[in-house]
Amino acid sequence: MGNNVHELSDAIAYIASDELWIEGSAIQQLHTTANLPGMHRVVGMPDLHPGRGYPIGAAFFSLGRFYPALVGNDIGCGMALWQTDILSRRYNADKFEKRLAALDDAATEAWLDEHLPDSLATHPWRSALGSIGGGNHFAELQQVDQVFDNARFTLAGLDTQHLLLLTHSGSRGLGQSILQRHIASFSHDGLTEGGGDATDYLAAHDDALTFACVNRQLIARRILQQVKASGDAVLDIAHNFVEACNIGGHHGWLHRKGATPDNRGLAIVPGSRGDYSWLVQPVPGESSLCSLAHGAGRKWMRTECKGRLSGKFSPAQLSRTDLGSRVICRDKQLIYEEAPQAYKSVDSVIHCLVQAGLVEPVARLRPVLTLKTRGGKNA
């Protein structure tokens, strides 16, 4: 790996470059995590930023036990990319914005009856399927801006003439309920591998992984139907989960909290809603705990965004970006929290990953239209 890897100790490293600022509190949270019983190694990615007690944008490898609190409440959250049949040159921004603005956050029961796979037809959380959710989740139509590796791009079934659709969402209330149940019984303690409690958690965790994957498919299907288009899934990769893994000759548990696996083929690293997304070919390696950045990473805490931006921008102004794209977000608090200014530059994150020898760029994608929750708060 390149010189962008900072080894703080045998157990702690983070990947950053001179132009990429990482908060001291996020580094401190890496140390906190490294001190958990059984923790063997932790690695912060270039999008590392502080979370609630544990950092986001990091991977954690433990021996003998694993930690549901490190995975967090959005088990299975990830990215899915679709090649659509929407011709870029025929795209009409006003028409598409109007159509997608009319799409309800939640799918109707009748729509779910028609589209849910049988395995999820009676799932307790079925009504959340097909919905994006809040926070940093979104769906986005994108145009191919540049292709750096034609062979890989074409092999993936992609072309430059049509728009792509990216969906970013997770397991919604299901993942939250699984974490709450765990915290109520075990606080932030880990679970010893092989025990009944560990087995129970992993079964619930795997259900949430499947739920989140299907959710991204259903979100894409609802959006494509709404704009009278069709498409094919190109990739779907989760970045919040835990799995049994062999690293450095050790059999243990690899937790990813906002970290994309490097061994699932092509990956997408999205920027903010006013920034590019990058399609990359990961270069697998154990020193980064088989992981890479999952996005641009926050620069500002959510609580400070409105104060920093509301004097300069109205919500209407934030619904247009410097790249010429549009954002549909009726939640006036959220549009400030998710403003491009609140995020790091995705190009600097990608540059850092390239310098560290972790990815090879395949294509850069420009946002065209971003859909977030219509929201109730302050809407």
XYZ file of N, CA, C and O in Angstrom, residues 170-288:
476
model
N -31.037 1.124 3.482
C -30.719 -0.042 4.300
C -31.941 -0.792 4.770
O -32.926 -0.919 4.046
N -31.886 -1.254 6.013
C -32.933 -2.136 6.530
C -34.025 -1.390 7.288
O -34.863 -2.014 7.951
N -33.977 -0.036 7.207
C -35.052 0.785 7.767
C -35.308 0.454 9.246
O -34.384 0.207 9.978
N -36.557 0.383 9.681
C -36.851 0.146 11.101
C -36.454 -1.223 11.593
O -36.259 -1.433 12.800
N -36.302 -2.185 10.668
C -35.912 -3.542 11.062
C -34.535 -3.541 11.736
O -34.362 -4.092 12.829
N -33.555 -2.924 11.100
C -32.209 -2.878 11.671
C -32.181 -2.155 13.008
O -31.475 -2.561 13.938
N -32.946 -1.076 13.093
C -33.045 -0.317 14.344
C -33.584 -1.207 15.462
O -33.062 -1.204 16.588
N -34.620 -2.002 15.171
C -35.232 -2.854 16.203
C -34.266 -3.948 16.660
O -34.232 -4.307 17.840
N -33.459 -4.468 15.731
C -32.479 -5.512 16.086
C -31.423 -4.945 17.019
O -31.068 -5.555 18.035
N -30.911 -3.735 16.701
C -29.894 -3.124 17.567
C -30.485 -2.787 18.935
O -29.861 -3.052 19.968
N -31.683 -2.232 18.966
C -32.302 -1.859 20.249
C -32.487 -3.089 21.138
O -32.248 -3.023 22.348
N -32.893 -4.188 20.530
C -33.073 -5.425 21.290
C -31.736 -5.885 21.881
O -31.657 -6.308 23.039
N -30.678 -5.784 21.064
C -29.355 -6.189 21.542
C -28.872 -5.277 22.677
O -28.399 -5.770 23.709
N -29.000 -3.957 22.485
C -28.524 -3.000 23.501
C -29.285 -3.182 24.816
O -28.712 -3.101 25.907
N -30.590 -3.442 24.714
C -31.407 -3.629 25.925
C -30.905 -4.808 26.748
O -30.950 -4.783 27.986
N -30.407 -5.848 26.083
C -29.947 -7.053 26.791
C -28.468 -7.025 27.144
O -28.048 -7.540 28.182
N -27.651 -6.431 26.282
C -26.190 -6.562 26.440
C -25.451 -5.236 26.472
O -24.225 -5.225 26.491
N -26.183 -4.100 26.475
C -25.560 -2.789 26.363
C -24.639 -2.785 25.138
O -25.026 -3.257 24.080
N -23.399 -2.317 25.300
C -22.487 -2.280 24.145
C -21.488 -3.423 24.188
O -20.492 -3.421 23.457
N -21.751 -4.386 25.051
C -20.856 -5.539 25.126
C -20.986 -6.369 23.849
O -22.039 -6.423 23.222
N -19.910 -7.034 23.515
C -19.950 -7.920 22.360
C -20.584 -9.258 22.707
O -21.013 -9.500 23.843
N -20.663 -10.123 21.720
C -21.201 -11.465 21.895
C -20.111 -12.486 21.611
O -19.387 -12.373 20.617
N -19.983 -13.475 22.480
C -18.976 -14.518 22.285
C -19.395 -15.427 21.146
O -20.539 -15.901 21.114
N -18.470 -15.667 20.205
C -18.821 -16.471 19.036
C -19.240 -17.878 19.451
O -18.734 -18.428 20.435
N -20.203 -18.429 18.727
C -20.647 -19.795 18.995
C -21.746 -19.907 20.030
O -22.391 -20.950 20.142
N -21.965 -18.846 20.807
C -23.013 -18.886 21.821
C -24.387 -18.701 21.210
O -24.532 -18.229 20.079
N -25.420 -19.051 21.971
C -26.791 -18.930 21.493
C -27.165 -17.496 21.152
O -27.850 -17.244 20.151
N -26.714 -16.547 21.992
C -27.043 -15.136 21.740
C -26.397 -14.658 20.448
O -26.997 -13.895 19.684
N -25.164 -15.106 20.202
C -24.470 -14.735 18.972
C -25.193 -15.308 17.755
O -25.389 -14.624 16.742
N -25.615 -16.558 17.870
C -26.336 -17.214 16.776
C -27.650 -16.494 16.483
O -28.011 -16.277 15.321
N -28.360 -16.114 17.547
C -29.632 -15.400 17.378
C -29.425 -14.058 16.681
O -30.182 -13.685 15.777
N -28.393 -13.319 17.131
C -28.131 -12.019 16.514
C -27.785 -12.183 15.032
O -28.301 -11.448 14.172
N -26.919 -13.137 14.729
C -26.491 -13.306 13.337
C -27.660 -13.693 12.425
O -27.720 -13.259 11.270
N -28.610 -14.462 12.949
C -29.798 -14.814 12.150
C -30.620 -13.559 11.852
O -31.068 -13.347 10.709
N -30.810 -12.712 12.873
C -31.560 -11.465 12.684
C -30.794 -10.517 11.752
O -31.379 -9.866 10.870
N -29.482 -10.451 11.929
C -28.588 -9.627 11.106
C -28.685 -10.040 9.629
O -28.818 -9.203 8.728
N -28.663 -11.355 9.383
C -28.715 -11.829 7.999
C -30.077 -11.554 7.362
O -30.177 -11.281 6.163
N -31.132 -11.620 8.166
C -32.467 -11.250 7.688
C -32.472 -9.784 7.270
O -33.019 -9.420 6.215
N -31.830 -8.926 8.068
C -31.777 -7.496 7.758
C -30.944 -7.233 6.498
O -31.267 -6.332 5.717
N -29.883 -8.012 6.309
C -29.060 -7.878 5.092
C -29.902 -8.146 3.842
O -29.855 -7.392 2.864
N -30.673 -9.233 3.892
C -31.538 -9.589 2.763
C -32.607 -8.524 2.552
O -32.877 -8.091 1.419
N -33.205 -8.089 3.644
C -34.258 -7.060 3.610
C -33.725 -5.790 2.945
O -34.390 -5.202 2.084
N -32.518 -5.364 3.336
C -31.934 -4.132 2.796
C -31.655 -4.249 1.307
O -31.898 -3.307 0.540
N -31.163 -5.404 0.883
C -30.871 -5.630 -0.527
C -32.151 -5.575 -1.361
O -32.216 -4.903 -2.407
N -33.190 -6.261 -0.880
C -34.484 -6.238 -1.580
C -35.052 -4.821 -1.578
O -35.634 -4.367 -2.569
N -34.859 -4.105 -0.473
C -35.366 -2.737 -0.386
C -34.781 -1.865 -1.490
O -35.503 -1.102 -2.149
N -33.469 -1.983 -1.724
C -32.839 -1.183 -2.786
C -33.411 -1.535 -4.162
O -33.634 -0.659 -4.991
N -33.665 -2.821 -4.372
C -34.267 -3.248 -5.648
C -35.653 -2.630 -5.829
O -36.005 -2.156 -6.913
N -36.439 -2.651 -4.750
C -37.812 -2.146 -4.825
C -37.849 -0.628 -4.991
O -38.711 -0.093 -5.694
N -36.914 0.067 -4.339
C -36.814 1.524 -4.529
C -36.549 1.824 -5.998
O -37.212 2.676 -6.612
N -35.583 1.104 -6.577
C -35.246 1.318 -7.988
C -36.459 1.029 -8.888
O -36.763 1.787 -9.812
N -37.159 -0.046 -8.581
C -38.320 -0.424 -9.397
C -39.415 0.649 -9.328
O -40.004 1.016 -10.346
N -39.680 1.162 -8.111
C -40.707 2.208 -7.962
C -40.330 3.466 -8.746
O -41.171 4.079 -9.402
N -39.061 3.856 -8.655
C -38.607 5.069 -9.346
C -38.689 4.887 -10.860
O -39.179 5.762 -11.578
N -38.212 3.749 -11.350
C -38.245 3.505 -12.793
C -39.681 3.471 -13.314
O -39.982 4.020 -14.378
N -40.579 2.859 -12.550
C -41.990 2.855 -12.953
C -42.550 4.277 -12.984
O -43.309 4.644 -13.890
N -42.158 5.080 -11.992
C -42.685 6.447 -11.886
C -42.269 7.315 -13.079
O -43.012 8.211 -13.487
N -41.075 7.053 -13.628
C -40.604 7.848 -14.779
C -40.783 7.084 -16.089
O -40.223 7.456 -17.115
N -41.550 5.981 -16.017
C -41.859 5.166 -17.213
C -40.589 4.692 -17.923
O -40.422 4.868 -19.135
N -39.703 4.102 -17.129
C -38.450 3.585 -17.677
C -38.219 2.178 -17.144
O -38.964 1.687 -16.296
N -37.185 1.535 -17.645
C -36.803 0.226 -17.106
C -35.287 0.208 -16.932
O -34.586 1.125 -17.373
N -34.778 -0.841 -16.289
C -33.338 -0.903 -16.047
C -32.906 -2.265 -15.551
O -33.738 -3.135 -15.258
N -31.597 -2.440 -15.478
C -31.003 -3.693 -14.999
C -30.011 -3.389 -13.891
O -29.209 -2.446 -13.996
N -30.036 -4.208 -12.845
C -29.099 -4.033 -11.736
C -27.688 -4.384 -12.185
O -27.462 -5.400 -12.839
N -26.732 -3.532 -11.839
C -25.323 -3.738 -12.183
C -24.550 -4.240 -10.967
O -23.709 -5.127 -11.064
N -24.836 -3.671 -9.811
C -24.151 -4.101 -8.587
C -25.010 -3.763 -7.382
O -25.878 -2.888 -7.436
N -24.778 -4.469 -6.286
C -25.413 -4.175 -5.000
C -24.428 -4.593 -3.911
O -24.082 -5.771 -3.806
N -23.930 -3.630 -3.164
C -22.916 -3.917 -2.142
C -23.276 -3.213 -0.834
O -23.470 -1.995 -0.815
N -23.368 -3.994 0.232
C -23.641 -3.430 1.564
C -22.355 -2.872 2.164
O -21.255 -3.331 1.849
N -22.505 -1.885 3.065
C -21.322 -1.347 3.757
C -21.516 -1.246 5.276
O -20.697 -0.644 5.957
N -22.589 -1.851 5.798
C -22.807 -1.935 7.259
C -23.152 -3.373 7.618
O -24.316 -3.765 7.497
N -22.182 -4.168 8.051
C -22.489 -5.547 8.439
C -21.270 -6.175 9.118
O -20.187 -5.571 9.184
N -21.468 -7.378 9.650
C -20.364 -8.131 10.247
C -20.352 -9.518 9.616
O -21.413 -10.069 9.290
N -19.146 -10.066 9.397
C -19.046 -11.406 8.817
C -17.812 -12.125 9.352
O -16.824 -11.495 9.737
N -17.902 -13.463 9.400
C -16.740 -14.276 9.759
C -15.711 -14.143 8.643
O -16.054 -14.099 7.465
N -14.437 -14.048 9.029
C -13.415 -13.723 8.038
C -12.044 -14.224 8.503
O -11.776 -14.272 9.711
N -11.192 -14.608 7.547
C -9.796 -14.935 7.854
C -8.905 -13.804 7.374
O -8.878 -13.492 6.186
N -8.190 -13.185 8.292
C -7.260 -12.102 7.945
C -5.943 -12.331 8.681
O -5.930 -12.530 9.898
N -4.863 -12.319 7.915
C -3.531 -12.473 8.523
C -3.372 -13.779 9.271
O -2.655 -13.830 10.280
N -4.052 -14.810 8.790
C -3.944 -16.107 9.454
C -4.845 -16.262 10.668
O -4.846 -17.305 11.317
N -5.604 -15.236 10.973
C -6.520 -15.289 12.121
C -7.957 -15.474 11.629
O -8.389 -14.786 10.696
N -8.696 -16.349 12.286
C -10.125 -16.452 12.002
C -10.856 -15.553 12.992
O -10.715 -15.702 14.212
N -11.598 -14.578 12.470
C -12.275 -13.642 13.370
C -13.500 -13.037 12.732
O -14.105 -13.636 11.837
N -13.846 -11.840 13.196
C -15.080 -11.180 12.778
C -14.768 -9.795 12.234
O -14.193 -8.961 12.936
N -15.141 -9.577 10.991
C -14.877 -8.297 10.350
C -16.159 -7.465 10.340
O -17.162 -7.846 9.730
N -16.109 -6.345 11.071
C -17.237 -5.410 11.119
C -16.949 -4.282 10.136
O -15.852 -3.736 10.128
N -17.951 -3.926 9.365
C -17.819 -2.753 8.503
C -18.900 -1.751 8.889
O -20.081 -2.071 8.891
N -18.467 -0.552 9.232
C -19.398 0.532 9.560
C -19.114 1.662 8.578
O -18.184 2.441 8.770
N -19.873 1.684 7.489
C -19.569 2.659 6.451
C -18.262 2.322 5.767
O -17.410 3.187 5.576
N -18.078 1.054 5.432
C -16.875 0.619 4.710
C -17.302 -0.407 3.659
O -18.014 -1.358 3.972
N -16.866 -0.204 2.427
C -17.278 -1.060 1.308
C -16.295 -2.217 1.149
O -15.085 -1.989 1.149
N -16.783 -3.454 1.015
C -15.894 -4.597 0.810
C -15.097 -4.457 -0.492
O -15.621 -3.925 -1.483
N -13.855 -4.955 -0.480
C -13.027 -4.850 -1.684
C -13.034 -6.142 -2.509
O -12.289 -6.262 -3.478
N -13.881 -7.106 -2.110
C -13.843 -8.423 -2.764
C -15.181 -8.814 -3.377
O -15.509 -9.987 -3.515
N -15.989 -7.803 -3.748
C -17.301 -8.083 -4.352
C -17.407 -7.534 -5.782
O -18.486 -7.267 -6.263
N -16.271 -7.336 -6.436
C -16.295 -6.773 -7.787
C -16.365 -5.261 -7.753
O -15.974 -4.622 -6.767
N -16.856 -4.676 -8.834
C -16.937 -3.216 -8.931
C -17.698 -2.628 -7.745
O -18.667 -3.214 -7.261
N -17.255 -1.453 -7.309
C -17.914 -0.763 -6.202
C -18.180 0.678 -6.604
O -17.529 1.219 -7.503
N -19.146 1.279 -5.936
C -19.444 2.690 -6.199
C -19.169 3.494 -4.938
O -19.511 3.085 -3.836
N -18.477 4.625 -5.102
C -18.169 5.525 -3.989
C -18.862 6.850 -4.293
O -18.389 7.630 -5.126
N -20.021 7.107 -3.675
C -20.774 8.321 -3.999
C -20.229 9.542 -3.280
O -19.675 9.449 -2.187
N -20.410 10.693 -3.925
C -20.113 11.944 -3.255
C -21.362 12.477 -2.585
O -22.337 11.760 -2.372
N -21.340 13.768 -2.257
C -22.533 14.405 -1.708
C -23.531 14.591 -2.842
O -23.243 14.260 -4.000
N -24.692 15.171 -2.529
C -25.701 15.337 -3.574
C -25.318 16.377 -4.617
O -25.978 16.500 -5.627
N -24.255 17.119 -4.385
C -23.792 18.078 -5.386
C -22.403 17.726 -5.882
O -21.651 18.599 -6.323
N -22.062 16.450 -5.804
C -20.710 16.022 -6.183
C -20.820 14.738 -7.006
O -21.861 14.094 -7.062
N -19.715 14.370 -7.620
C -19.683 13.174 -8.455
C -19.739 11.891 -7.617
O -19.482 11.920 -6.414
N -20.062 10.786 -8.267
C -19.862 9.450 -7.699
C -18.838 8.750 -8.576
O -18.729 9.028 -9.777
N -18.078 7.843 -7.985
C -17.028 7.139 -8.708
C -17.295 5.643 -8.719
O -17.562 5.046 -7.678
N -17.207 5.066 -9.891
C -17.245 3.619 -10.044
C -15.793 3.155 -10.059
O -14.988 3.670 -10.840
N -15.446 2.226 -9.172
C -14.047 1.806 -9.033
C -13.923 0.282 -9.029
O -14.868 -0.431 -8.691
N -12.737 -0.171 -9.402
C -12.373 -1.579 -9.255
C -11.480 -1.680 -8.026
O -10.366 -1.157 -8.030
N -11.954 -2.298 -6.938
C -11.109 -2.434 -5.755
C -9.897 -3.325 -6.028
O -9.952 -4.224 -6.866
N -8.814 -3.042 -5.312
C -7.626 -3.894 -5.338
C -7.568 -4.582 -3.968
O -7.195 -3.951 -2.977
N -7.998 -5.844 -3.878
C -8.130 -6.489 -2.568
C -6.815 -6.519 -1.775
O -5.737 -6.702 -2.339
N -6.942 -6.305 -0.465
C -5.762 -6.340 0.405
C -6.155 -6.407 1.868
O -7.150 -5.799 2.273
N -5.375 -7.148 2.646
C -5.714 -7.325 4.064
C -5.302 -6.146 4.941
O -5.867 -5.947 6.012
N -4.307 -5.359 4.499
C -3.839 -4.275 5.369
C -4.921 -3.218 5.573
O -4.921 -2.511 6.580
N -5.855 -3.108 4.630
C -6.987 -2.179 4.791
C -8.209 -2.921 5.315
O -9.332 -2.416 5.213
